[in-house]
Amino acid sequence: VTEPLVGILGGMGPAATAAFYAKLVARTPATRDQDHLRVAIWADPTVPDRVAALLDGSTDPYPLLLAGTRHLQSLGATVAAMPCHTAHAYLPRLVSDTGMPFIDMVAETARVLRQRDLRHVALLATRGMLGSGIYQERLRDFDIVVPDERGQRSVDRAIAAVKQGELAEGGRQLSAALPDVPLTVLACTELPLAAAHLSSPPGELLDPTDLLADALIAACR
Amino acid sequence: VTEPLVGILGGMGPAATAAFYAKLVARTPATRDQDHLRVAIWADPTVPDRVAALLDGSTDPYPLLLAGTRHLQSLGATVAAMPCHTAHAYLPRLVSDTGMPFIDMVAETARVLRQRDLRHVALLATRGMLGSGIYQERLRDFDIVVPDERGQRSVDRAIAAVKQGELAEGGRQLSAALPDVPLTVLACTELPLAAAHLSSPPGELLDPTDLLADALIAACR
């Protein structure tokens, strides 16, 4: 029997990867170190900009995503996760090229949302993620609310602030972007870090990295 | 020119490793993902208990520490760190067997303390770490204050609480162990996580993982 080894393809961004690993640890039932999952993290923050790649093709993150997946494979990862929504645009190609069993965070989010009695779902994400249409396709049973141009600028600024380590500023920008909808999906891994600095969000905030962590833990049982 | 790659030999404990990676990211001067360091983390929490190994030899963590270092080496790590004080008892052997350039967190702490005008330094650590004498040897120019048996029991409980995810309880236990000394070294990587839950520590608390993170960042310039 192969002992499970979680592979995390991270660094996009690095603070989000650190927070994701902390979340995976915190959500694992454990009373001592030895109860926790074995984890290998490949965090290469030099992966070229995913948003520019999807919007105008001026960058290509794929070669480094592939290299990182190969690294996790060489260590023996039995299941993998990529705590970056925008990079999920490359997930089918990565899985096809490497055979690595990745848990798909977008599919996991759609699966959990379908169990809820909801019609409207707000989606906050990068312009690249929204442009790729991946979430909209997965959530086609819902009425998807996305920010207007002014709100999207606040989302962009919230993400950039977190990437610069300015979490409180990220919270202020996110606050300006939140629509008045019962449930908002924080579909960029920087946004939950900004959300921790919100005082009173108007509705429920769904953090897909919670679902990704729980799916990894379940996969390793 | 080889691009730097930080290797982190972690999982001892996992929450401490996650906090260390977050600290490394937060302390790196950066305005975008691509300014951050490339990091590989091998986090195997199944490494046998380091404290028991040092106190009575009933466990042997060395084979898994060696295997983890080899994994980081296979990925091309150019500098490495081990965010676990107790495991530093095995560092000379690891460096000798692998040639991996590890930054020594205990040496780094001693170096920084020698730049301060201090005579007494309190040391909170596991019984294994205290029994190994590694810190006392490095800090031989200081009068070292260690907890009495009652205080050590609180330190043990603080560490165990953090490993169980009970950070507030960790803070309460740490509070009961803190001596009335101007500076206390939190010489176990679980203790800074507990210290984040203290309201008003009696003196300055030195977190050696801050120094380890800064030394890694400097090494990668």
Tab-separated table of C-alpha atoms in Angstrom:
chain	number	residue	atom	x	y	z
A	1	VAL	CA	0.000	0.000	0.000
A	2	THR	CA	1.399	3.378	-1.022
A	3	GLU	CA	1.150	5.958	1.730
A	4	PRO	CA	-0.730	9.009	0.421
A	5	LEU	CA	1.351	12.049	-0.470
A	6	VAL	CA	-0.405	15.340	-1.222
A	7	GLY	CA	1.262	17.401	-3.941
A	8	ILE	CA	0.567	21.124	-3.961
A	9	LEU	CA	1.417	23.029	-7.122
A	10	GLY	CA	1.664	26.475	-5.595
A	11	GLY	CA	3.326	29.859	-5.585
A	12	MET	CA	0.396	31.448	-7.476
A	13	GLY	CA	0.565	33.510	-5.335
A	14	PRO	CA	2.864	32.384	-2.556
A	15	ALA	CA	0.852	33.884	0.328
A	16	ALA	CA	-2.229	32.044	-0.924
A	17	THR	CA	-0.244	28.789	-1.042
A	18	ALA	CA	1.002	29.276	2.528
A	19	ALA	CA	-2.546	29.988	3.689
A	20	PHE	CA	-3.795	26.938	1.836
A	21	TYR	CA	-1.246	24.661	3.468
A	22	ALA	CA	-2.115	26.121	6.896
A	23	LYS	CA	-5.786	25.449	6.133
A	24	LEU	CA	-5.082	21.867	5.079
A	25	VAL	CA	-3.278	21.312	8.395
A	26	ALA	CA	-5.966	23.027	10.468
A	27	ARG	CA	-8.780	21.026	8.825
A	28	THR	CA	-7.056	17.648	9.255
A	29	PRO	CA	-8.316	15.779	12.334
A	30	ALA	CA	-5.121	15.220	14.358
A	31	THR	CA	-3.848	15.088	17.898
A	32	ARG	CA	-0.146	14.777	17.071
A	33	ASP	CA	2.220	15.436	14.157
A	34	GLN	CA	2.093	11.838	12.977
A	35	ASP	CA	-1.700	12.049	12.327
A	36	HIS	CA	-1.143	14.680	9.624
A	37	LEU	CA	-0.816	14.221	5.871
A	38	ARG	CA	2.508	13.995	4.097
A	39	VAL	CA	2.712	17.018	1.835
A	40	ALA	CA	5.078	18.133	-0.895
A	41	ILE	CA	4.798	21.702	-2.134
A	42	TRP	CA	6.347	23.040	-5.300
A	43	ALA	CA	5.900	26.815	-5.108
A	44	ASP	CA	7.305	28.620	-8.103
A	45	PRO	CA	6.083	32.224	-8.029
A	46	THR	CA	7.984	32.923	-11.257
A	47	VAL	CA	5.257	31.131	-13.249
A	48	PRO	CA	4.324	33.796	-15.822
A	49	ASP	CA	1.171	35.841	-15.254
A	50	ARG	CA	-1.888	33.637	-15.748
A	51	VAL	CA	-4.276	36.532	-16.315
A	52	ALA	CA	-2.270	38.066	-19.177
A	53	ALA	CA	-1.940	34.603	-20.719
A	54	LEU	CA	-5.706	34.137	-20.813
A	55	LEU	CA	-6.551	37.694	-21.859
A	56	ASP	CA	-4.059	38.338	-24.645
A	57	GLY	CA	-1.680	35.370	-24.851
A	58	SER	CA	1.315	37.587	-24.051
A	59	THR	CA	2.673	35.083	-21.490
A	60	ASP	CA	2.670	31.302	-21.249
A	61	PRO	CA	2.559	29.782	-17.783
A	62	TYR	CA	2.096	26.229	-19.066
A	63	PRO	CA	5.747	25.083	-19.316
A	64	LEU	CA	6.400	25.919	-15.641
A	65	LEU	CA	3.083	24.402	-14.526
A	66	LEU	CA	4.072	21.222	-16.347
A	67	ALA	CA	7.570	21.263	-14.839
A	68	GLY	CA	6.126	21.744	-11.345
A	69	THR	CA	3.714	18.861	-11.803
A	70	ARG	CA	6.607	16.659	-12.959
A	71	HIS	CA	8.512	17.620	-9.797
A	72	LEU	CA	5.570	16.585	-7.606
A	73	GLN	CA	5.322	13.376	-9.591
A	74	SER	CA	9.021	12.642	-9.081
A	75	LEU	CA	8.443	12.872	-5.317
A	76	GLY	CA	5.606	10.352	-5.520
A	77	ALA	CA	2.547	12.578	-5.066
A	78	THR	CA	-0.563	10.401	-5.104
A	79	VAL	CA	-3.049	13.294	-5.366
A	80	ALA	CA	-2.498	16.949	-6.211
A	81	ALA	CA	-4.084	20.361	-5.885
A	82	MET	CA	-3.440	23.753	-7.391
A	83	PRO	CA	-4.563	26.589	-5.080
A	84	CYS	CA	-4.945	29.081	-7.940
A	85	HIS	CA	-8.284	29.429	-9.728
A	86	THR	CA	-6.960	31.164	-12.833
A	87	ALA	CA	-4.417	28.390	-13.408
A	88	HIS	CA	-7.320	25.944	-13.536
A	89	ALA	CA	-7.682	26.991	-17.177
A	90	TYR	CA	-4.637	24.744	-17.752
A	91	LEU	CA	-5.806	21.859	-15.574
A	92	PRO	CA	-7.276	19.583	-18.302
A	93	ARG	CA	-4.039	19.882	-20.330
A	94	LEU	CA	-1.891	19.247	-17.216
A	95	VAL	CA	-3.887	16.151	-16.288
A	96	SER	CA	-3.786	14.896	-19.874
A	97	ASP	CA	-0.017	15.454	-20.196
A	98	THR	CA	1.003	14.017	-16.815
A	99	GLY	CA	-1.760	11.706	-15.594
A	100	MET	CA	-1.476	13.344	-12.170
A	101	PRO	CA	-4.785	12.974	-10.271
A	102	PHE	CA	-5.508	16.639	-9.528
A	103	ILE	CA	-8.562	17.618	-7.528
A	104	ASP	CA	-10.391	20.258	-9.560
A	105	MET	CA	-11.234	23.169	-7.242
A	106	VAL	CA	-13.749	24.661	-9.679
A	107	ALA	CA	-15.607	21.356	-10.094
A	108	GLU	CA	-15.558	20.883	-6.323
A	109	THR	CA	-17.077	24.340	-5.812
A	110	ALA	CA	-19.804	23.662	-8.383
A	111	ARG	CA	-20.575	20.319	-6.733
A	112	VAL	CA	-21.015	21.912	-3.298
A	113	LEU	CA	-23.080	24.823	-4.648
A	114	ARG	CA	-25.481	22.450	-6.401
A	115	GLN	CA	-26.321	20.970	-2.996
A	116	ARG	CA	-27.584	24.390	-1.899
A	117	ASP	CA	-30.955	25.940	-2.644
A	118	LEU	CA	-29.666	29.002	-4.456
A	119	ARG	CA	-30.460	30.772	-7.699
A	120	HIS	CA	-28.037	33.712	-7.693
A	121	VAL	CA	-24.342	33.244	-7.093
A	122	ALA	CA	-21.866	36.113	-7.234
A	123	LEU	CA	-18.449	35.357	-8.624
A	124	LEU	CA	-15.364	37.423	-7.778
A	125	ALA	CA	-12.318	36.415	-9.803
A	126	THR	CA	-9.547	37.718	-12.000
A	127	ARG	CA	-10.408	39.047	-15.448
A	128	GLY	CA	-8.543	36.056	-16.868
A	129	MET	CA	-10.650	33.598	-14.915
A	130	LEU	CA	-13.891	35.349	-15.856
A	131	GLY	CA	-12.767	35.577	-19.499
A	132	SER	CA	-11.999	31.859	-19.608
A	133	GLY	CA	-15.628	31.089	-18.791
A	134	ILE	CA	-14.647	28.014	-16.762
A	135	TYR	CA	-16.651	28.928	-13.666
A	136	GLN	CA	-19.632	30.153	-15.684
A	137	GLU	CA	-19.707	26.807	-17.551
A	138	ARG	CA	-19.508	24.797	-14.318
A	139	LEU	CA	-22.161	26.994	-12.683
A	140	ARG	CA	-24.488	27.164	-15.681
A	141	ASP	CA	-27.476	26.137	-13.511
A	142	PHE	CA	-27.168	29.398	-11.559
A	143	ASP	CA	-27.691	33.055	-12.342
A	144	ILE	CA	-24.118	34.306	-12.101
A	145	VAL	CA	-23.547	37.840	-10.872
A	146	VAL	CA	-20.193	39.378	-11.788
A	147	PRO	CA	-18.997	42.866	-10.836
A	148	ASP	CA	-19.354	45.833	-13.184
A	149	GLU	CA	-16.153	47.504	-14.429
A	150	ARG	CA	-15.872	49.651	-11.306
A	151	GLY	CA	-16.320	46.609	-9.026
A	152	GLN	CA	-13.873	44.539	-11.074
A	153	ARG	CA	-11.250	47.262	-10.616
A	154	SER	CA	-11.713	46.857	-6.853
A	155	VAL	CA	-11.332	43.076	-7.201
A	156	ASP	CA	-8.140	43.568	-9.226
A	157	ARG	CA	-6.805	45.951	-6.585
A	158	ALA	CA	-7.741	43.608	-3.719
A	159	ILE	CA	-5.786	40.771	-5.376
A	160	ALA	CA	-2.783	42.985	-6.113
A	161	ALA	CA	-2.772	44.292	-2.524
A	162	VAL	CA	-2.645	40.752	-1.098
A	163	LYS	CA	0.178	39.850	-3.471
A	164	GLN	CA	2.047	42.862	-2.045
A	165	GLY	CA	1.381	41.762	1.540
A	166	GLU	CA	-1.128	44.599	2.133
A	167	LEU	CA	-3.947	42.496	3.555
A	168	ALA	CA	-5.920	45.292	5.222
A	169	GLU	CA	-5.926	47.285	1.972
A	170	GLY	CA	-7.029	44.078	0.244
A	171	GLY	CA	-9.964	43.913	2.649
A	172	ARG	CA	-10.967	47.512	1.900
A	173	GLN	CA	-10.878	46.909	-1.857
A	174	LEU	CA	-12.793	43.646	-1.562
A	175	SER	CA	-15.419	45.376	0.550
A	176	ALA	CA	-16.036	47.849	-2.289
A	177	ALA	CA	-16.509	44.980	-4.735
A	178	LEU	CA	-18.908	42.759	-2.798
A	179	PRO	CA	-22.338	42.579	-4.415
A	180	ASP	CA	-25.517	42.457	-2.366
A	181	VAL	CA	-26.167	38.770	-3.047
A	182	PRO	CA	-26.734	35.985	-0.489
A	183	LEU	CA	-23.625	34.067	-1.567
A	184	THR	CA	-20.379	35.179	-3.156
A	185	VAL	CA	-17.702	32.766	-4.385
A	186	LEU	CA	-14.203	34.102	-3.669
A	187	ALA	CA	-12.854	32.555	-6.859
A	188	CYS	CA	-9.298	33.816	-6.561
A	189	THR	CA	-7.058	32.401	-3.824
A	190	GLU	CA	-5.906	35.879	-2.751
A	191	LEU	CA	-9.462	37.006	-1.926
A	192	PRO	CA	-10.017	34.899	1.239
A	193	LEU	CA	-6.856	36.504	2.687
A	194	ALA	CA	-8.404	39.917	2.039
A	195	ALA	CA	-11.780	38.699	3.354
A	196	ALA	CA	-10.207	37.958	6.749
A	197	HIS	CA	-9.966	41.749	7.107
A	198	LEU	CA	-13.647	42.456	6.387
A	199	SER	CA	-15.806	43.530	9.296
A	200	SER	CA	-19.278	42.576	8.069
A	201	PRO	CA	-19.708	41.152	4.566
A	202	PRO	CA	-23.235	41.627	3.169
A	203	GLY	CA	-23.731	37.901	2.502
A	204	GLU	CA	-22.111	34.514	2.842
A	205	LEU	CA	-18.624	34.214	1.397
A	206	LEU	CA	-17.707	30.812	-0.006
A	207	ASP	CA	-13.989	30.051	-0.003
A	208	PRO	CA	-13.293	27.290	-2.552
A	209	THR	CA	-9.918	26.559	-0.910
A	210	ASP	CA	-11.859	25.215	2.097
A	211	LEU	CA	-13.520	22.740	-0.258
A	212	LEU	CA	-10.213	21.889	-1.952
A	213	ALA	CA	-8.563	21.176	1.405
A	214	ASP	CA	-11.454	18.966	2.531
A	215	ALA	CA	-11.408	17.071	-0.772
A	216	LEU	CA	-7.669	16.391	-0.392
A	217	ILE	CA	-8.161	15.148	3.156
A	218	ALA	CA	-11.006	12.885	2.009
A	219	ALA	CA	-8.921	11.581	-0.911
A	220	CYS	CA	-6.149	10.538	1.499
A	221	ARG	CA	-8.391	8.551	3.852
B	1	VAL	CA	23.671	31.023	-13.042
B	2	THR	CA	21.416	28.689	-11.059
B	3	GLU	CA	18.251	30.378	-9.862
B	4	PRO	CA	17.985	29.995	-6.074
B	5	LEU	CA	15.560	27.401	-4.773
B	6	VAL	CA	14.743	27.307	-1.065
B	7	GLY	CA	14.239	23.824	0.333
B	8	ILE	CA	12.189	23.509	3.500
B	9	LEU	CA	12.421	20.250	5.410
B	10	GLY	CA	9.190	20.536	7.354
B	11	GLY	CA	6.224	18.811	8.881
B	12	MET	CA	7.736	18.974	12.376
B	13	GLY	CA	5.085	20.071	13.143
B	14	PRO	CA	3.007	20.843	10.065
B	15	ALA	CA	1.328	23.976	11.454
B	16	ALA	CA	4.759	25.378	12.311
B	17	THR	CA	5.939	24.673	8.760
B	18	ALA	CA	2.907	26.417	7.263
B	19	ALA	CA	3.491	29.413	9.537
B	20	PHE	CA	7.163	29.439	8.587
B	21	TYR	CA	6.400	29.484	4.875
B	22	ALA	CA	3.869	32.298	5.395
B	23	LYS	CA	6.538	34.205	7.322
B	24	LEU	CA	9.109	33.695	4.574
B	25	VAL	CA	6.625	35.094	2.045
B	26	ALA	CA	5.602	38.030	4.266
B	27	ARG	CA	9.226	39.010	4.967
B	28	THR	CA	10.298	38.887	1.296
B	29	PRO	CA	10.295	42.347	-0.307
B	30	ALA	CA	7.911	41.913	-3.243
B	31	THR	CA	5.253	43.757	-5.213
B	32	ARG	CA	4.146	40.827	-7.383
B	33	ASP	CA	4.295	37.031	-7.385
B	34	GLN	CA	7.371	36.947	-9.605
B	35	ASP	CA	9.468	38.839	-6.991
B	36	HIS	CA	9.108	35.959	-4.518
B	37	LEU	CA	11.456	33.066	-3.879
B	38	ARG	CA	11.031	29.671	-5.467
B	39	VAL	CA	10.337	27.254	-2.629
B	40	ALA	CA	10.091	23.487	-2.343
B	41	ILE	CA	8.659	22.034	0.852
B	42	TRP	CA	8.931	18.433	1.934
B	43	ALA	CA	6.625	18.115	4.918
B	44	ASP	CA	6.571	14.633	6.385
B	45	PRO	CA	4.801	14.744	9.762
B	46	THR	CA	5.361	11.003	10.150
B	47	VAL	CA	9.016	11.632	11.080
B	48	PRO	CA	9.285	9.797	14.401
B	49	ASP	CA	9.173	11.851	17.594
B	50	ARG	CA	12.388	13.881	17.934
B	51	VAL	CA	12.027	14.394	21.674
B	52	ALA	CA	11.770	10.709	22.529
B	53	ALA	CA	14.726	10.035	20.238
B	54	LEU	CA	16.917	12.460	22.149
B	55	LEU	CA	15.684	11.539	25.625
B	56	ASP	CA	15.707	7.746	25.500
B	57	GLY	CA	16.552	6.659	21.948
B	58	SER	CA	13.202	4.891	21.586
B	59	THR	CA	12.624	6.418	18.117
B	60	ASP	CA	14.910	7.328	15.242
B	61	PRO	CA	13.884	10.278	13.084
B	62	TYR	CA	17.144	10.324	11.133
B	63	PRO	CA	16.239	8.049	8.191
B	64	LEU	CA	13.199	10.169	7.265
B	65	LEU	CA	15.135	13.423	7.756
B	66	LEU	CA	17.781	12.071	5.386
B	67	ALA	CA	15.147	10.927	2.864
B	68	GLY	CA	13.474	14.342	2.987
B	69	THR	CA	16.774	16.130	2.413
B	70	ARG	CA	17.458	13.878	-0.571
B	71	HIS	CA	14.034	14.789	-1.968
B	72	LEU	CA	14.835	18.507	-1.691
B	73	GLN	CA	18.183	17.848	-3.303
B	74	SER	CA	16.546	15.982	-6.195
B	75	LEU	CA	14.442	19.093	-6.863
B	76	GLY	CA	17.555	21.271	-6.996
B	77	ALA	CA	17.355	23.117	-3.672
B	78	THR	CA	20.294	25.530	-3.417
B	79	VAL	CA	19.809	26.348	0.292
B	80	ALA	CA	17.701	24.641	2.932
B	81	ALA	CA	16.098	25.217	6.303
B	82	MET	CA	14.491	23.021	8.912
B	83	PRO	CA	11.850	24.890	10.951
B	84	CYS	CA	12.150	22.522	13.946
B	85	HIS	CA	14.600	23.273	16.726
B	86	THR	CA	14.688	19.779	18.190
B	87	ALA	CA	15.581	18.279	14.809
B	88	HIS	CA	18.646	20.525	14.767
B	89	ALA	CA	20.297	17.852	16.905
B	90	TYR	CA	20.591	15.920	13.611
B	91	LEU	CA	21.718	18.845	11.473
B	92	PRO	CA	25.490	18.217	11.508
B	93	ARG	CA	24.938	14.602	10.450
B	94	LEU	CA	22.451	15.637	7.734
B	95	VAL	CA	24.858	18.227	6.320
B	96	SER	CA	27.730	15.758	6.451
B	97	ASP	CA	25.741	12.982	4.737
B	98	THR	CA	24.174	15.118	2.009
B	99	GLY	CA	26.264	18.258	1.543
B	100	MET	CA	23.043	20.287	1.515
B	101	PRO	CA	23.770	23.875	2.615
B	102	PHE	CA	21.338	24.178	5.534
B	103	ILE	CA	21.000	27.423	7.441
B	104	ASP	CA	21.419	26.566	11.122
B	105	MET	CA	18.583	28.237	13.051
B	106	VAL	CA	20.306	27.760	16.423
B	107	ALA	CA	23.570	29.300	15.188
B	108	GLU	CA	21.622	32.164	13.626
B	109	THR	CA	19.841	32.816	16.931
B	110	ALA	CA	23.124	32.806	18.854
B	111	ARG	CA	24.661	35.185	16.318
B	112	VAL	CA	21.816	37.686	16.669
B	113	LEU	CA	21.762	37.438	20.475
B	114	ARG	CA	25.496	38.149	20.698
B	115	GLN	CA	24.835	41.513	19.035
B	116	ARG	CA	22.615	42.457	21.965
B	117	ASP	CA	23.694	43.760	25.364
B	118	LEU	CA	22.189	40.972	27.441
B	119	ARG	CA	23.346	38.745	30.234
B	120	HIS	CA	20.289	36.588	30.967
B	121	VAL	CA	18.432	34.765	28.257
B	122	ALA	CA	15.474	32.499	28.963
B	123	LEU	CA	15.100	29.421	26.815
B	124	LEU	CA	11.781	27.657	26.231
B	125	ALA	CA	12.154	24.411	24.326
B	126	THR	CA	11.261	20.747	24.323
B	127	ARG	CA	12.875	18.467	26.900
B	128	GLY	CA	14.732	16.824	24.024
B	129	MET	CA	16.188	20.108	22.836
B	130	LEU	CA	17.193	21.127	26.373
B	131	GLY	CA	18.655	17.674	27.010
B	132	SER	CA	20.736	17.834	23.829
B	133	GLY	CA	22.532	20.917	25.162
B	134	ILE	CA	22.799	22.408	21.659
B	135	TYR	CA	21.355	25.802	22.543
B	136	GLN	CA	23.229	25.996	25.845
B	137	GLU	CA	26.499	25.319	24.003
B	138	ARG	CA	25.786	27.982	21.381
B	139	LEU	CA	24.703	30.468	24.064
B	140	ARG	CA	27.481	29.693	26.523
B	141	ASP	CA	28.327	33.431	26.867
B	142	PHE	CA	24.927	34.022	28.476
B	143	ASP	CA	23.310	33.063	31.756
B	144	ILE	CA	20.636	30.698	30.498
B	145	VAL	CA	17.345	30.535	32.375
B	146	VAL	CA	15.265	27.394	31.814
B	147	PRO	CA	11.880	26.640	33.387
B	148	ASP	CA	11.552	24.544	36.531
B	149	GLU	CA	9.656	21.234	36.266
B	150	ARG	CA	6.288	22.935	36.709
B	151	GLY	CA	7.117	25.516	34.037
B	152	GLN	CA	8.446	22.839	31.678
B	153	ARG	CA	5.179	20.974	32.013
B	154	SER	CA	3.416	24.125	30.784
B	155	VAL	CA	5.853	24.383	27.865
B	156	ASP	CA	5.178	20.731	26.960
B	157	ARG	CA	1.439	21.363	27.126
B	158	ALA	CA	1.710	24.540	25.032
B	159	ILE	CA	3.550	22.630	22.290
B	160	ALA	CA	1.103	19.715	22.395
B	161	ALA	CA	-1.866	22.111	22.235
B	162	VAL	CA	-0.509	23.795	19.081
B	163	LYS	CA	0.091	20.403	17.484
B	164	GLN	CA	-3.592	19.664	18.166
B	165	GLY	CA	-4.685	22.957	16.620
B	166	GLU	CA	-5.627	24.434	20.013
B	167	LEU	CA	-3.757	27.725	19.669
B	168	ALA	CA	-5.575	29.668	22.394
B	169	GLU	CA	-4.922	26.876	24.895
B	170	GLY	CA	-1.293	26.943	23.725
B	171	GLY	CA	-1.184	30.632	24.584
B	172	ARG	CA	-2.571	30.005	28.077
B	173	GLN	CA	-0.005	27.294	28.764
B	174	LEU	CA	2.857	29.381	27.376
B	175	SER	CA	1.762	32.277	29.561
B	176	ALA	CA	2.170	30.084	32.645
B	177	ALA	CA	5.702	29.142	31.572
B	178	LEU	CA	7.142	32.550	30.737
B	179	PRO	CA	9.882	33.596	33.148
B	180	ASP	CA	10.291	37.196	34.298
B	181	VAL	CA	13.383	37.823	32.162
B	182	PRO	CA	13.918	40.649	29.636
B	183	LEU	CA	14.283	38.238	26.706
B	184	THR	CA	12.925	34.757	26.111
B	185	VAL	CA	13.883	32.604	23.129
B	186	LEU	CA	10.912	30.621	21.788
B	187	ALA	CA	13.130	27.691	20.871
B	188	CYS	CA	10.421	25.384	19.576
B	189	THR	CA	8.593	26.258	16.345
B	190	GLU	CA	5.176	25.618	17.909
B	191	LEU	CA	5.694	28.298	20.592
B	192	PRO	CA	5.443	31.407	18.363
B	193	LEU	CA	2.023	30.133	17.229
B	194	ALA	CA	0.977	29.970	20.878
B	195	ALA	CA	2.611	33.353	21.572
B	196	ALA	CA	0.322	35.003	19.012
B	197	HIS	CA	-2.445	34.370	21.573
B	198	LEU	CA	-0.683	36.057	24.518
B	199	SER	CA	-2.061	39.386	25.653
B	200	SER	CA	0.979	40.892	27.413
B	201	PRO	CA	4.187	38.857	27.700
B	202	PRO	CA	6.441	39.971	30.604
B	203	GLY	CA	9.457	40.563	28.355
B	204	GLU	CA	10.626	40.443	24.769
B	205	LEU	CA	9.995	37.180	22.925
B	206	LEU	CA	12.545	36.231	20.291
B	207	ASP	CA	11.226	34.000	17.519
B	208	PRO	CA	14.169	32.220	15.848
B	209	THR	CA	12.012	31.412	12.797
B	210	ASP	CA	12.041	35.157	12.000
B	211	LEU	CA	15.831	34.970	11.882
B	212	LEU	CA	15.770	31.770	9.829
B	213	ALA	CA	13.428	33.343	7.267
B	214	ASP	CA	15.586	36.467	6.992
B	215	ALA	CA	18.743	34.367	6.610
B	216	LEU	CA	17.123	32.381	3.775
B	217	ILE	CA	16.059	35.572	2.004
B	218	ALA	CA	19.584	36.997	2.386
B	219	ALA	CA	21.117	33.754	1.116
B	220	CYS	CA	19.005	33.959	-2.060
B	221	ARG	CA	19.988	37.549	-2.996
